[in-house]
PDB file of C-alpha atoms in Angstrom:
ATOM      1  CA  UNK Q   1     147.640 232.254-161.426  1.00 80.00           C
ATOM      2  CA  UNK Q   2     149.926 234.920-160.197  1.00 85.00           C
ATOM      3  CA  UNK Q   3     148.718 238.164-158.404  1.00 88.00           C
ATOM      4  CA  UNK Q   4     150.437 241.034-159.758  1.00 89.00           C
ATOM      5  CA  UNK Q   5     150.434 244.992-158.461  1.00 88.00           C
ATOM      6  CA  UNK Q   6     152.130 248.060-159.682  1.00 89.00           C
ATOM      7  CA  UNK Q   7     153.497 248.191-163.518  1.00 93.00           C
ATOM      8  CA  UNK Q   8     152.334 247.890-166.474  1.00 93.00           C
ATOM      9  CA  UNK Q   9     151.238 245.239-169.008  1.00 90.00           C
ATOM     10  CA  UNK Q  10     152.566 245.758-172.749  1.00 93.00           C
ATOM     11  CA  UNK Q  11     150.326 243.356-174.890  1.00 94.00           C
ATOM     12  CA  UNK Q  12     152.250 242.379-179.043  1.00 93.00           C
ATOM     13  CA  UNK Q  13     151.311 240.575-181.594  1.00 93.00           C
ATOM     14  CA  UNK Q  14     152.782 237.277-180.328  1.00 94.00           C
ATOM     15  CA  UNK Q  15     153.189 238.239-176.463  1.00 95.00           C
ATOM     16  CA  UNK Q  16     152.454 239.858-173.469  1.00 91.00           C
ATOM     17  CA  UNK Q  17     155.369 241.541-171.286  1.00 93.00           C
ATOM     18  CA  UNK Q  18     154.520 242.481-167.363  1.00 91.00           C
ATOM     19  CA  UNK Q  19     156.523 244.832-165.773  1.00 94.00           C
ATOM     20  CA  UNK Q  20     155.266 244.552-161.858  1.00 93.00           C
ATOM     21  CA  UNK Q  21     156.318 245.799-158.752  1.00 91.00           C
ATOM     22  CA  UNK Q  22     154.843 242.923-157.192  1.00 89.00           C
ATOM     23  CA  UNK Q  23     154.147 239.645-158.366  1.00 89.00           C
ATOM     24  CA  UNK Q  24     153.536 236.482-156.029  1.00 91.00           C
ATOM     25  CA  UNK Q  25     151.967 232.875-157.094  1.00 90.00           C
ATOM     26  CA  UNK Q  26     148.750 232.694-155.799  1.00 89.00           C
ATOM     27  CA  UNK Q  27     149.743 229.275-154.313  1.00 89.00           C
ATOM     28  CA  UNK Q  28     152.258 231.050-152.409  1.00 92.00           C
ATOM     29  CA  UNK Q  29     150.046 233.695-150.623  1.00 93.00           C
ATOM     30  CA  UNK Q  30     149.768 233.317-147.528  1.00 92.00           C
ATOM     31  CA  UNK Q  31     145.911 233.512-146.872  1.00 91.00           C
ATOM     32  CA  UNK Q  32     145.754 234.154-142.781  1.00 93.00           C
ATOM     33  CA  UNK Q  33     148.124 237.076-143.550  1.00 93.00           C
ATOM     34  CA  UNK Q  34     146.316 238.414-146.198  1.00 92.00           C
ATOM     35  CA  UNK Q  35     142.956 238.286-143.844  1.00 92.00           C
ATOM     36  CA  UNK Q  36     145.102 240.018-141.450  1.00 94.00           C
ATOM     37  CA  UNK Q  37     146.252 242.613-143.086  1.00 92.00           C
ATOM     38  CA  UNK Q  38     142.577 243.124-144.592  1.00 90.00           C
ATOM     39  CA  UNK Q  39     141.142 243.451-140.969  1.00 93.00           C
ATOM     40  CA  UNK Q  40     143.711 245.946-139.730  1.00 91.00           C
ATOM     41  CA  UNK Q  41     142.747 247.839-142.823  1.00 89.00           C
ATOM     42  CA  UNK Q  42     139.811 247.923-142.333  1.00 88.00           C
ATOM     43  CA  UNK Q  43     139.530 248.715-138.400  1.00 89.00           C
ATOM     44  CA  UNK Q  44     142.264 251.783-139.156  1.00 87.00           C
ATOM     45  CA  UNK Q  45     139.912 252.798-142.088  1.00 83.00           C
ATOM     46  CA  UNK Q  46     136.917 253.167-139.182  1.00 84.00           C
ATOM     47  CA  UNK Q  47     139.418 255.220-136.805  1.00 83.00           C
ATOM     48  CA  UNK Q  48     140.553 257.348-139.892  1.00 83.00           C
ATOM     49  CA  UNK Q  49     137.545 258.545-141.331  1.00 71.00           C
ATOM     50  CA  UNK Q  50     138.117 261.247-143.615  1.00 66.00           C
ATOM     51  CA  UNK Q  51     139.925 263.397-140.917  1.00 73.00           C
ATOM     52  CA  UNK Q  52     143.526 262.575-142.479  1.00 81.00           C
ATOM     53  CA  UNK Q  53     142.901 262.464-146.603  1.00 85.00           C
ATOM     54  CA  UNK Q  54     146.263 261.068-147.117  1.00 88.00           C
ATOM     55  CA  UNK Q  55     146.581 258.400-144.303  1.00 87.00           C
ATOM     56  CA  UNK Q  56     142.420 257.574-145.895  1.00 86.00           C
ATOM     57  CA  UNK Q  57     143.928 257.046-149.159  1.00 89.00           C
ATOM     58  CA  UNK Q  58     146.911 255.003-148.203  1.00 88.00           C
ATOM     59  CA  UNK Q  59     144.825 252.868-146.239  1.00 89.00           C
ATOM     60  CA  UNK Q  60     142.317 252.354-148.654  1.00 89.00           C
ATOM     61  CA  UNK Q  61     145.017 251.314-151.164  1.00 91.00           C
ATOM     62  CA  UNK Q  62     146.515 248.932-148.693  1.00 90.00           C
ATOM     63  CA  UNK Q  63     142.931 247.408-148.166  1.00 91.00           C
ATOM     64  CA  UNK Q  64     142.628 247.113-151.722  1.00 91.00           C
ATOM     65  CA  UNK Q  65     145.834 245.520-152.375  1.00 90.00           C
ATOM     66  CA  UNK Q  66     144.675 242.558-149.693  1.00 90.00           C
ATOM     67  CA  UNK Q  67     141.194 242.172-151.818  1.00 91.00           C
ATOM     68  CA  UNK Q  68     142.912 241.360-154.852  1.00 91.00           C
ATOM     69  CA  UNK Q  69     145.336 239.517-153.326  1.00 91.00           C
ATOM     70  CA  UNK Q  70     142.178 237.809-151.392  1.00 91.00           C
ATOM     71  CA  UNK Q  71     140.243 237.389-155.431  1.00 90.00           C
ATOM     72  CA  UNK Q  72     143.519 236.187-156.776  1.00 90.00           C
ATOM     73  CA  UNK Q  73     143.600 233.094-154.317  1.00 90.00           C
ATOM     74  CA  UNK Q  74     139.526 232.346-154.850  1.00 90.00           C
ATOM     75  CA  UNK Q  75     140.208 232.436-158.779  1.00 90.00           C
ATOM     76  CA  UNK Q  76     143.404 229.761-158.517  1.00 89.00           C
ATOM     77  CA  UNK Q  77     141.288 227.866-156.153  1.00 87.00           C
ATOM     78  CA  UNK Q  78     138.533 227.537-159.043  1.00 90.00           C
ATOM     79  CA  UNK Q  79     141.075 226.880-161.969  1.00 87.00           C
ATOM     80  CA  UNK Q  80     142.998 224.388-159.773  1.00 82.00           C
ATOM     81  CA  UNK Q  81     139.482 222.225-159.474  1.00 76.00           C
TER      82      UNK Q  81
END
């Protein structure tokens, strides 16, 4: 299972080819940084608010980024079982 972010996916006849800006084994993630980073996300989120758009977005993305990162863990954790 590898979490991947950023690219694009080009699927052939006979294969797939990635092109990522990021791609990390989920084995490799480290989880209490991801929870970290997916706290201070969300606490700078709350003092945001909508007041800044752009700093909202970029936030919101960053949050994001830690959720999948967070779903791509869970799902290796099921397949490894």
């Amino acid at each position: 299972m590898v979490f991947i972010a950023g690219g694009f996916l080009e699927v052939l006849r006979n294969k797939i080819v990635v092109l990522a800006d990021t791609a990390e084994r989920a084995e490799n993630i480290n989880e209490a940084k991801v929870e970290e980073a997916r706290a201070r996300a969300e606490k700078d989120m709350k003092e945001v608010r909508h007041e800044d758009a752009q700093e909202f977005a970029r936030i919101a993305a960053s949050l994001e980024h830690e959720l999948a990162k967070t779903r791509a863990i869970s799902r290796w954790r099921h397949l490894k079982k």
